[in-house]
XYZ file of C-alpha atoms in Angstrom:
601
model
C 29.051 -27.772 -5.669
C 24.977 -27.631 -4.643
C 23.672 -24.296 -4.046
C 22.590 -25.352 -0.587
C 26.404 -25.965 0.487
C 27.171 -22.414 -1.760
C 24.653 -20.827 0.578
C 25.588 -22.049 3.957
C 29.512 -21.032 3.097
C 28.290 -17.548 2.499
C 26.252 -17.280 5.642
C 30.222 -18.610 7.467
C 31.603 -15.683 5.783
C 29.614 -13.266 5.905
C 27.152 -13.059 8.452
C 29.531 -14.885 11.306
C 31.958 -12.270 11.480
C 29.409 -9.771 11.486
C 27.060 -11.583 14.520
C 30.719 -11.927 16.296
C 31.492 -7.773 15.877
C 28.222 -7.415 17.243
C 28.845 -9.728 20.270
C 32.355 -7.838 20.741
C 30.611 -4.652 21.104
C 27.865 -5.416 23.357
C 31.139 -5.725 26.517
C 29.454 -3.359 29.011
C 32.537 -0.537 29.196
C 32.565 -0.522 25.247
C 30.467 2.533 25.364
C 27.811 4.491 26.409
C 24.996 2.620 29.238
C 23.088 5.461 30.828
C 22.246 3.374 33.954
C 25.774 2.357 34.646
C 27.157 5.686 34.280
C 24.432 7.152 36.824
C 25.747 4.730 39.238
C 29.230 5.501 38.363
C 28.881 9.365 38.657
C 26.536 9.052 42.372
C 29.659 6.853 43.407
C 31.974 9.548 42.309
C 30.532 11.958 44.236
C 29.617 9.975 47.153
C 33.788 9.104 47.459
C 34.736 12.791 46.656
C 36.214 11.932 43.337
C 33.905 14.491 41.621
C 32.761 17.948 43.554
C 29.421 19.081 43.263
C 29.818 21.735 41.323
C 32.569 20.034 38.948
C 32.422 21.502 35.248
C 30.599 17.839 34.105
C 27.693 18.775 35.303
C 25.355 21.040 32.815
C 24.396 24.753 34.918
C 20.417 24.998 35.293
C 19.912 27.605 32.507
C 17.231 29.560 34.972
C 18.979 29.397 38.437
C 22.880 29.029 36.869
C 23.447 26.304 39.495
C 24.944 23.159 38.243
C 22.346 19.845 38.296
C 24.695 17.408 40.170
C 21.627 16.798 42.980
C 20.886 12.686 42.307
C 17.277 13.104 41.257
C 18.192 15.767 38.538
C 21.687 14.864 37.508
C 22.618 15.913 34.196
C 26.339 16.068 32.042
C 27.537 17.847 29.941
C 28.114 16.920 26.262
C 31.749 16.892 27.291
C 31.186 15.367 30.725
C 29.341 12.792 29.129
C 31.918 11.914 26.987
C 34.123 12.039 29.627
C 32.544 9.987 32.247
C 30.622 7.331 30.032
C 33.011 6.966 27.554
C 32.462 8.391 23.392
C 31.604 5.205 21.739
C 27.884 3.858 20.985
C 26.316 0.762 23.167
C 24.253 -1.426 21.997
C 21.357 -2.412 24.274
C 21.208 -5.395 25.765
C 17.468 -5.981 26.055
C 17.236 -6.055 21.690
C 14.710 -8.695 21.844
C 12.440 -6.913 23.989
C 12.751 -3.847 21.714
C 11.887 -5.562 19.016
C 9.227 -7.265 20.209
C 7.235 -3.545 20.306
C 7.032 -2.954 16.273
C 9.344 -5.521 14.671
C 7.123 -8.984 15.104
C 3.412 -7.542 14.657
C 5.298 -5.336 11.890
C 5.758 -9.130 10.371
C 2.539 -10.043 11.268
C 1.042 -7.449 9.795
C 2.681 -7.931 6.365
C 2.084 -11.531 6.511
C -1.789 -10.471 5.948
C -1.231 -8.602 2.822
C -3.922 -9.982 0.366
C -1.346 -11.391 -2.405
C -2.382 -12.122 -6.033
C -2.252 -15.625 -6.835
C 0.970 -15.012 -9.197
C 3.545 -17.896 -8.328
C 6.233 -16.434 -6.709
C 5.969 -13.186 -8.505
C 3.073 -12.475 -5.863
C 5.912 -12.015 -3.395
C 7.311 -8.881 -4.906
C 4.553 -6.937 -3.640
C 5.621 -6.693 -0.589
C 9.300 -5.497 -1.620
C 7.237 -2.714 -3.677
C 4.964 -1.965 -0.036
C 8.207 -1.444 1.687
C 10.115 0.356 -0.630
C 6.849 2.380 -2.003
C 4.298 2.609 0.658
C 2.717 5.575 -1.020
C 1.895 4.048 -4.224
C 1.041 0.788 -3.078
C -1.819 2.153 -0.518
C -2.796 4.604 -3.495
C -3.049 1.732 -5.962
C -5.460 0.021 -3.830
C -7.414 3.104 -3.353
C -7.698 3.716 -7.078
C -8.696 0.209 -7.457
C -11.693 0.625 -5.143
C -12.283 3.823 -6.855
C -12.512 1.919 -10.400
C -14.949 -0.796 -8.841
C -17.051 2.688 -8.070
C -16.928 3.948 -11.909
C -17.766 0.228 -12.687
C -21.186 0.616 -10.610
C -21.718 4.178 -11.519
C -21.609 3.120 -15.064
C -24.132 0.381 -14.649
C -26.073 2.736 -12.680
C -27.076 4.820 -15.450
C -28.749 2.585 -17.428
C -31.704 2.549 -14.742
C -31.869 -0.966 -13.395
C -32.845 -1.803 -10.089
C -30.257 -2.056 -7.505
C -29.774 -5.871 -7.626
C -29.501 -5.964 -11.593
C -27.211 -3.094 -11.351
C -25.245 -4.768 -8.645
C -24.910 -7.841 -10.893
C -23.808 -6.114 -13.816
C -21.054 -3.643 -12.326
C -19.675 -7.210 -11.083
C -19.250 -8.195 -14.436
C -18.085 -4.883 -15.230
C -15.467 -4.951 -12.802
C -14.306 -8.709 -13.496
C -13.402 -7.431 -17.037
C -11.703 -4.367 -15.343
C -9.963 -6.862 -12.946
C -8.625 -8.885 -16.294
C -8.135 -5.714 -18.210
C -7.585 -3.029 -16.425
C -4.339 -1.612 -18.004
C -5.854 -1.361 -21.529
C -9.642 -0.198 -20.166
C -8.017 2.640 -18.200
C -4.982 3.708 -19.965
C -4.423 7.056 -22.177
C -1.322 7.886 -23.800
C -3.386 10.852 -25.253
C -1.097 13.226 -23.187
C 1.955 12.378 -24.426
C 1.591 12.673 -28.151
C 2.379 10.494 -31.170
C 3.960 7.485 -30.311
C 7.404 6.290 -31.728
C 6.031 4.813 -35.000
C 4.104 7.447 -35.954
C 0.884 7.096 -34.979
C -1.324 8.977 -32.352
C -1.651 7.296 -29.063
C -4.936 5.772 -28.617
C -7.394 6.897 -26.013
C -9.330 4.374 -24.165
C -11.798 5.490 -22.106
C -14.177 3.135 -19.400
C -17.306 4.237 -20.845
C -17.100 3.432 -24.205
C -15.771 0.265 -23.608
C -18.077 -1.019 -20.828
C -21.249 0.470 -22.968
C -19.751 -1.824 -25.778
C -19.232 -4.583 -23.650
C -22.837 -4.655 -22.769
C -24.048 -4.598 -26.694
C -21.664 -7.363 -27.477
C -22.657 -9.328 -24.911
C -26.652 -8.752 -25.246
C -27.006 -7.478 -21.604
C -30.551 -7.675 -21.727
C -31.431 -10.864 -24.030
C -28.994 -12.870 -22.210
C -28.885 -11.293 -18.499
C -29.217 -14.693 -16.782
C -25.918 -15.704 -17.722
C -24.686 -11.888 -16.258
C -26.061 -12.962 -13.598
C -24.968 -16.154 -13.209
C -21.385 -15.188 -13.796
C -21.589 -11.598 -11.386
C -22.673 -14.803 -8.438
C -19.489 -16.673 -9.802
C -17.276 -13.566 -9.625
C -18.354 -12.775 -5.838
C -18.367 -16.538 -5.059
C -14.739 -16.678 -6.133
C -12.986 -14.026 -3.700
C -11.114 -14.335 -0.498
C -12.334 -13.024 2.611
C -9.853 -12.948 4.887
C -10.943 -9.816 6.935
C -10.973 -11.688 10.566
C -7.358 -13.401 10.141
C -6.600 -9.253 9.282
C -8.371 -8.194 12.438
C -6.998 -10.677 14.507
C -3.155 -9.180 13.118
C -4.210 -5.782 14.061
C -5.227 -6.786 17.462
C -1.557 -8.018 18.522
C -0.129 -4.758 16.552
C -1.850 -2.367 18.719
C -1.510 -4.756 21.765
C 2.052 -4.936 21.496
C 2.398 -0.814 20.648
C 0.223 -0.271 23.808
C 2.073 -2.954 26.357
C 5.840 -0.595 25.177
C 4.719 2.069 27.417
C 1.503 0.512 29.582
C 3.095 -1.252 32.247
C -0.585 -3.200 33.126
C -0.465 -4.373 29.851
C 3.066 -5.237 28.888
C 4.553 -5.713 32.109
C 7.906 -3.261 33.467
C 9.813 -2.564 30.518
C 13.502 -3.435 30.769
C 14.363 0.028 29.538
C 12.883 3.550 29.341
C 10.755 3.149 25.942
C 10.712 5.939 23.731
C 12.549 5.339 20.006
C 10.849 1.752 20.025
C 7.526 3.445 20.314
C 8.198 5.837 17.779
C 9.097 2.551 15.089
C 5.969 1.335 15.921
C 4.385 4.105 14.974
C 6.385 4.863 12.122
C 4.819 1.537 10.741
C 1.115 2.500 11.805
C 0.621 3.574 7.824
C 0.073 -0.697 7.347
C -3.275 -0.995 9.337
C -5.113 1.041 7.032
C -3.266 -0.766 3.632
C -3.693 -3.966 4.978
C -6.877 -3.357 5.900
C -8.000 -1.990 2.550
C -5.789 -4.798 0.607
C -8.343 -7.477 2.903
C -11.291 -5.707 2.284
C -10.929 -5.599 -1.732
C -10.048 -9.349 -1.451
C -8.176 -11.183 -4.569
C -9.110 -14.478 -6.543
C -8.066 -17.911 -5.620
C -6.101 -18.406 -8.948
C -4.969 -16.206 -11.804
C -6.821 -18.266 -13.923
C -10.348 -17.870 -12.192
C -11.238 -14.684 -13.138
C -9.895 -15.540 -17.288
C -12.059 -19.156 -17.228
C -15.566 -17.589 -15.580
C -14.870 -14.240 -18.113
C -14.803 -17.159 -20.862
C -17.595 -19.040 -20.365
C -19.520 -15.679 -19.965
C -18.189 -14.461 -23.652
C -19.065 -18.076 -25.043
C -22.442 -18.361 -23.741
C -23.168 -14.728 -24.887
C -22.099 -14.482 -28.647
C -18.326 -13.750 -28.245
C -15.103 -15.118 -27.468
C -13.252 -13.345 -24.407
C -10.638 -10.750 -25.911
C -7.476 -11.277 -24.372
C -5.149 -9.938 -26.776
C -0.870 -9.938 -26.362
C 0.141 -7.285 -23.801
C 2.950 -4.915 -24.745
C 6.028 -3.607 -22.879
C 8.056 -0.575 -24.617
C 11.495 0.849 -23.125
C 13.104 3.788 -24.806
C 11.854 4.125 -27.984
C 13.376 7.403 -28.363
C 16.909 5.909 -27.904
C 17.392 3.842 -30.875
C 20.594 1.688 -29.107
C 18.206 0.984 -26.462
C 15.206 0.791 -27.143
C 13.097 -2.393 -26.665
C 9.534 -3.629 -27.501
C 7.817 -6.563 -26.610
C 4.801 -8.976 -26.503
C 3.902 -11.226 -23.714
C 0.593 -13.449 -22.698
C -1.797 -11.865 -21.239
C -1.719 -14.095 -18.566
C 2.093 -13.716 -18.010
C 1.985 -9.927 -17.542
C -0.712 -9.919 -15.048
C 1.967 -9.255 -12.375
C 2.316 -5.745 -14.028
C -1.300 -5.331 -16.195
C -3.262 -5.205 -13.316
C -2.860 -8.876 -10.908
C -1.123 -6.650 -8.355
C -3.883 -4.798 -6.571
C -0.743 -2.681 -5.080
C 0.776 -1.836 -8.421
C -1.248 0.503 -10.661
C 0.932 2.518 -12.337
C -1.623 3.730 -15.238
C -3.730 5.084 -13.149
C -2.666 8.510 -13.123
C -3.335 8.871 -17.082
C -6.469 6.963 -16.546
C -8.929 9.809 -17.479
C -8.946 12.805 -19.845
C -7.022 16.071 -18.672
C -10.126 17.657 -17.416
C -12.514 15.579 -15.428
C -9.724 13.445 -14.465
C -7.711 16.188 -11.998
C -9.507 15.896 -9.703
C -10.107 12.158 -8.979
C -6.072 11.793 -9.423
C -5.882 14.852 -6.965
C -7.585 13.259 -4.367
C -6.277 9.467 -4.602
C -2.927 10.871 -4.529
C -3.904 13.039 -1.050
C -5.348 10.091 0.378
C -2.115 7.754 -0.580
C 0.451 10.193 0.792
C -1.749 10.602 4.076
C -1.014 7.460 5.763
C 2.586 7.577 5.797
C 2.369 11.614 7.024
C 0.296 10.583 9.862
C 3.152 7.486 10.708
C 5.869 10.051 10.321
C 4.459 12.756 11.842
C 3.689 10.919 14.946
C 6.835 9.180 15.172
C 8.955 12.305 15.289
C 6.455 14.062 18.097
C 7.701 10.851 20.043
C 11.047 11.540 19.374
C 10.958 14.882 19.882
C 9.863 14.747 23.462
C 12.507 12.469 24.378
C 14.652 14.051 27.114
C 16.281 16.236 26.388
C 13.612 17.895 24.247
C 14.134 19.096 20.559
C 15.904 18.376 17.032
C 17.881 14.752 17.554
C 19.692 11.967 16.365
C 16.731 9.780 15.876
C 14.555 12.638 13.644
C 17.687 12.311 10.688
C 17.052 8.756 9.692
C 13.077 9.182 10.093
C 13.164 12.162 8.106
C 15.260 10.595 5.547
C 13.177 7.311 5.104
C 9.643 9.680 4.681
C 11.858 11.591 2.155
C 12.889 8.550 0.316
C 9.230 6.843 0.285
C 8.434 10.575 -1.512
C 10.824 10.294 -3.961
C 9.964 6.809 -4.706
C 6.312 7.521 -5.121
C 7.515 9.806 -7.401
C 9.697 8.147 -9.688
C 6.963 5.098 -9.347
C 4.962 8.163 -11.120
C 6.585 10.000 -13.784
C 8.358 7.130 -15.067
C 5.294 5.164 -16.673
C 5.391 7.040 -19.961
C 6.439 5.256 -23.101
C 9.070 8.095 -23.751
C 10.203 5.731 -21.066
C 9.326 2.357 -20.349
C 5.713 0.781 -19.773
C 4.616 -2.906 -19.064
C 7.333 -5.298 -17.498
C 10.392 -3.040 -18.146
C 8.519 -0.481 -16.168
C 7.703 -3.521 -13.604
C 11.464 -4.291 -13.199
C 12.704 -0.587 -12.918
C 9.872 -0.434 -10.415
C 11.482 -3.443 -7.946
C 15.322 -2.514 -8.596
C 14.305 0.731 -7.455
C 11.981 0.003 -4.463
C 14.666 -2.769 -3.331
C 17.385 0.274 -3.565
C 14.784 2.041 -1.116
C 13.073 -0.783 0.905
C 16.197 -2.579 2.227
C 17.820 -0.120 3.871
C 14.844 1.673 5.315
C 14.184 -1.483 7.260
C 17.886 -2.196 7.960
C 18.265 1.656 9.220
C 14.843 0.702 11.467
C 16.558 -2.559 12.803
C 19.672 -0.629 14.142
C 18.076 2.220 15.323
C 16.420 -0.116 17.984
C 19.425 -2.166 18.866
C 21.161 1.381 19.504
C 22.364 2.719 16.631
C 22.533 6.078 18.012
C 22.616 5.315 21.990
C 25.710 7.349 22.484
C 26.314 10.477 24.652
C 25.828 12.833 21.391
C 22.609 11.679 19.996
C 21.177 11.470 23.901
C 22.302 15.336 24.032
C 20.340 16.828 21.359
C 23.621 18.330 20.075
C 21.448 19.360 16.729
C 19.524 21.241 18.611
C 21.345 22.999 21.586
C 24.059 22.890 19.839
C 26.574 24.685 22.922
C 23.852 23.998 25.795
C 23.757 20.361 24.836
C 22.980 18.305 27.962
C 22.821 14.476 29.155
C 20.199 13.925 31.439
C 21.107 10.998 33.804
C 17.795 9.845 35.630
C 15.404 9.297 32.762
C 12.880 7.357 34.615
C 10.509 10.000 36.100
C 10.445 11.595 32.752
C 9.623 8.310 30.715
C 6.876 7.025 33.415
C 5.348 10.351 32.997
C 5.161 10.525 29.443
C 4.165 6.692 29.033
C 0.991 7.984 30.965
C 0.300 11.011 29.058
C 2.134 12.318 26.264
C 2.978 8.673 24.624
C -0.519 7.702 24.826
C -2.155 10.869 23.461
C 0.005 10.768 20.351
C 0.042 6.824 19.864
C -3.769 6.676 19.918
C -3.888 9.901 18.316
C -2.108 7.763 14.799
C -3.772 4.739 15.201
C -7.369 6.682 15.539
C -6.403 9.213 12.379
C -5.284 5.660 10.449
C -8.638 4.109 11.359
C -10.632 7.189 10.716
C -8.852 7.384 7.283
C -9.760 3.812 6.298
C -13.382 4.557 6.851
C -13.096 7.675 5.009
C -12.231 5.823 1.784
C -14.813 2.857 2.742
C -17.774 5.188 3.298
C -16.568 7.432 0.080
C -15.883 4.732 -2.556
C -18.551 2.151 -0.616
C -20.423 0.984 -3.523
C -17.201 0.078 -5.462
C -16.253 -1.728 -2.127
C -19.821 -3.448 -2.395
C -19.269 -4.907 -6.079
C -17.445 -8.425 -5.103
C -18.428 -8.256 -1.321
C -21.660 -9.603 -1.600
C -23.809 -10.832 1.521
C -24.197 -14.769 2.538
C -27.877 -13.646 1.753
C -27.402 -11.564 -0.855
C -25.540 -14.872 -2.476
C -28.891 -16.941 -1.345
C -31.224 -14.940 -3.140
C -29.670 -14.524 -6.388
C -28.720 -18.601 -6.633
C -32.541 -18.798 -6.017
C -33.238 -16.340 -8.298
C -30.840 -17.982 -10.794
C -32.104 -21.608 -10.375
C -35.966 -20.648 -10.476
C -35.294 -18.381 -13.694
C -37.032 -15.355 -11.966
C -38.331 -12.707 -13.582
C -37.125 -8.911 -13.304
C -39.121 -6.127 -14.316
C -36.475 -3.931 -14.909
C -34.940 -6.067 -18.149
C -38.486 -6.021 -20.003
C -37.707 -9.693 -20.614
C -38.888 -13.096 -19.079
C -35.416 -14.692 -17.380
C -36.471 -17.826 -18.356
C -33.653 -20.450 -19.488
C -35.929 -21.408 -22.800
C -36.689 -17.968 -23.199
C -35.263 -16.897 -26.727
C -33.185 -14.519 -27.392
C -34.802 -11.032 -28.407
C -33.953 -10.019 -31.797
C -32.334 -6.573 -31.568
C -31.814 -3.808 -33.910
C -27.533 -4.674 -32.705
C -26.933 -7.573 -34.820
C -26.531 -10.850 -32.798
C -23.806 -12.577 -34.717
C -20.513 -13.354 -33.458
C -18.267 -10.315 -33.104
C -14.740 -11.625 -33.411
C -12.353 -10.406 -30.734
C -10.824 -6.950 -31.214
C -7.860 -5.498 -29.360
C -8.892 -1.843 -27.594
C -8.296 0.758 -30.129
C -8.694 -1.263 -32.987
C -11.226 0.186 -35.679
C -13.345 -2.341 -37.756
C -16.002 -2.442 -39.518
C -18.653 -3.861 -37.249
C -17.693 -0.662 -34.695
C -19.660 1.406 -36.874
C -23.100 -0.439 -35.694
C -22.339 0.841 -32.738
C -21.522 3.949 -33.467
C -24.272 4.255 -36.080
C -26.936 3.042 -33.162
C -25.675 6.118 -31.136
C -25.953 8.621 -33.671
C -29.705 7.323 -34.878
C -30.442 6.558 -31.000
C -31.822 2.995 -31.569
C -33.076 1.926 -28.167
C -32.529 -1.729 -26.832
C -35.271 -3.532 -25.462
C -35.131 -1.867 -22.327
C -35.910 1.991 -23.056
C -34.335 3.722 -20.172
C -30.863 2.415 -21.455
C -28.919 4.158 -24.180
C -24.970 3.901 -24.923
C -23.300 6.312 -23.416
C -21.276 8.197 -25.353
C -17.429 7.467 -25.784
């Protein structure tokens, strides 16, 4: 039988019966509709059926009267029950509550800068929804590694252009290699075989990288391929704006009646979805700003010319992926492509897992400290909001609403954490870590959007969640004419908090723009930055700063760092021709420029 007849059966048999449930339960006397039971209890008192001061109606806990008057009316938790009948509703205007968070939600997502990784690409955004945290602190540690690129081409006292061009470079080979440049397993001890974990650290091997490759004798080809690098990345920062703009419009017309017309219902737990999601303008933001490559294959091919036209073949050595090595029934090891495991070595800007062993114990605290304070922040601020909003529903307090919020922040934690702790190869690393990674953020994901989706088709519109029972436990209440309340807080409190998120989400983004700006300014180069150094590149222009003519016929200076080919060398590895670099260190052998030495490793 074809799949695409397999398929449609299961959508009969499955999601029919489930749209026709739904359609049974939306008959207006299945349960609670605060409007029609208003009407129903003013018409019960208008006809006598109910006396004023009937025990329905909750007593006024100042006065001790009982708040049957029309423009106060207000049940009991048993009255309610009583007189609008036990069982949930759900609404009838579901489009229209949806409309608030669910499709600029979408649109939002749809903006995600994706790596160019088949269809692979696509399960980045089941790791943003089920692991917000990491994902916005991946692409926050990425910027921050663009910034140790420059800061490393910084000190070897170039001018700012030069040093702009070669922190590109740097940074392409960090984009290609990332996982092996800034990955140590120093922490954890001997590994499995035997052996002590190697300990890779940026320095040595961008200092390295720039011997190998003759940064100086041959710096018209680093330029030339720092141009290609920049030349090659997606801009897509308007489309993004453009995504934000309905977002906020939409959030703002829920409770602005000038801007999105008379709402068919009080708002209230719509708004609060809305800004649950408000941690996705700064992430998408950031994910638009950093930008991606056109093809997997661009950065490798510009990364191989550079290597060939410098004295070395590009080093992209077999990447490995360990799971339980301890458990002997278990355990698995493997070796894939380079360029197959980019979807967990690095070509997922929102999936980083190495970085928090990235540095040594000591200097590395606090960078990990920070980029972990900055990840968790968005999705505080979204929560935090979102359950002020629900809070000062009416009645005021502890509700319904606050237990599936509450639970969703605490499963994003615990998600973030396991994304975390379990990179370790007493665990698993490389694509067995990748696919623990989705099984578990699909486990979280799914049903924190599902638990979203009901929540505003009415979920919990039923006399017990509207009487913040959690709270007032005995003194729970009903409150019948909502409408003054919600057209006063729509002007006030609803605003205050709404552009209270959205400005702390914006001021956050800038935060890590302004902090991290000159990683941020590595691939984002200028229309006339781009002008100048194609000029520069096709007259052969001179630079002061490399002590060397950038002529195309100029040879190449003979350097005390042997110019013959260096074969490729996995990181790690110890040969032979790593002690002329280690032996220029130790006698301090400058290269032609003399403010530049190798740092040490």
């Amino acid at each position: 039988m074809p799949r695409g007849v397999r398929f449609a059966q299961y959508l009969a048999y499955t999601v029919v019966p489930v749209v026709n449930a739904l359609n049974t339960s939306l008959d207006v006397d299945a349960g609670f509709v605060r409007d029609q039971c208003y009407a129903r209890t003013l018409k019960y008192l208008a006809d006598g059926t109910l006396a004023p001061d009937d025990i329905v109606f909750f007593r006024d806990t100042t006065t001790g009267r009982p708040m049957s008057n029309p423009s106060t009316l207000t049940l009991t938790l048993s009255g309610c029950l009583r007189l609008c009948g036990p069982k949930r509703q759900w609404y009838s205007d579901i489009g229209s509550r949806l409309s608030v968070w669910l499709i600029p939600s979408l649109l939002l997502i749809s903006n995600i800068e994706l790596s160019p990784l088949d269809k692979r690409r696509f399960f980045a955004i089941i790791h943003l929804l089920g692991d917000p945290i990491d994902s916005f602190g991946s692409l926050v540690d990425k910027v921050a590694s663009w910034d140790h690129c420059y800061r490393l081409a910084a000190q070897q006292g170039y001018c700012r252009r030069c040093t702009r061009a070669v922190a590109t470079v740097y940074a392409g080979f960090e984009d290609l290699e990332g996982a092996r440049i800034f990955t140590d397993f120093s922490r954890v001890g001997p590994d499995p075989e035997g052996q002590e974990a190697s300990q890779i650290k940026p320095q040595s091997y961008l200092d390295r990288l720039a011997v190998r490759h003759k940064l100086e004798a041959r710096f018209p080809e680093w330029r030339r391929t720092a141009l290609e690098l920049a030349n090659s990345r997606s801009d897509e920062l308007l489309r993004t704006g453009l995504a934000i703009v309905v977002y906020v419009y939409q959030l703002i017309g829920g409770f602005v009646k000038q801007v999105g017309g008379e709402p068919s219902s009080p708002p209230g737990g719509r708004i609060a979805t809305g800004v649950l999601l408000s941690w996705l303008l700064p992430t998408i933001l950031l994910s638009n700003l950093i930008g991606n490559f056109p093809s997997r294959y661009t950065v490798s091919e510009i990364l191989a010319r550079f290597a060939a036209k410098t004295g070395g073949l590009l080093d992209e050595p077999d990447r490995e992926s360990i799971f339980l090595q301890r458990v002997p029934a278990l355990k698995r090891r493997s070796l894939d492509p380079s360029i197959e495991a980019l979807s967990w070595a690095g070509g997922i800007y929102t999936f980083r897992p190495w970085r928090h062993c990235n540095t040594g114990p000591r200097k590395g605290w606090p960078r990990m400290t920070l980029i972990q304070l900055l990840s968790i922040t968005p999705v505080f601020v979204s929560i935090t909001g979102a359950c002020l909003i629900l809070w000062n529903l009416i009645p005021n307090g502890f509700n319904c609403r606050h237990t599936w919020v509450i639970a969703v922040f605490f499963a994003w934690l615990a998600s973030a954490f396991i994304t975390w702790v379990s990179y370790t190869p007493r665990f698993a690393t490389g694509k067995y870590h990748w696919r623990f990674i989705l099984a578990k953020d699909l486990l979280v994901g799914v049903p924190s959007v599902i638990i979203m989706f009901l929540s505003a088709c009415g979920l919990f519109n039923n006399c017990k969640c509207w009487s913040g029972y959690l709270y007032y436990r005995h003194s729970a209440r009903v409150a019948m004419n909502t409408h003054p309340f919600f057209e006063h807080n729509d002007s006030t409190l609803y605003q205050y908090i709404v552009w209270s998120c959205l400005g702390m989400q914006g001021v956050l983004f800038v935060v890590i723009a302004i902090k991290w700006r000159r990683g941020l300014q590595v691939f984002r180069w200028s229309e006339k930055t781009r002008r100048e150094e194609r000029k520069r590149m096709m007259a052969s222009c001179t630079c002061t700063c490399m002590g060397v003519e950038e002529s195309s016929d100029t040879p190449a200076i003979e350097n005390k760092v042997p110019a013959s080919h260096v074969e490729p060398m996995a990181v790690g590895e110890t040969r032979e021709s790593d002690t002329e670099y280690e032996d220029m260190q130790r006698a301090q052998i400058a290269l032609p420029h003399p403010t530049y030495r190798p740092q040490e490793g």
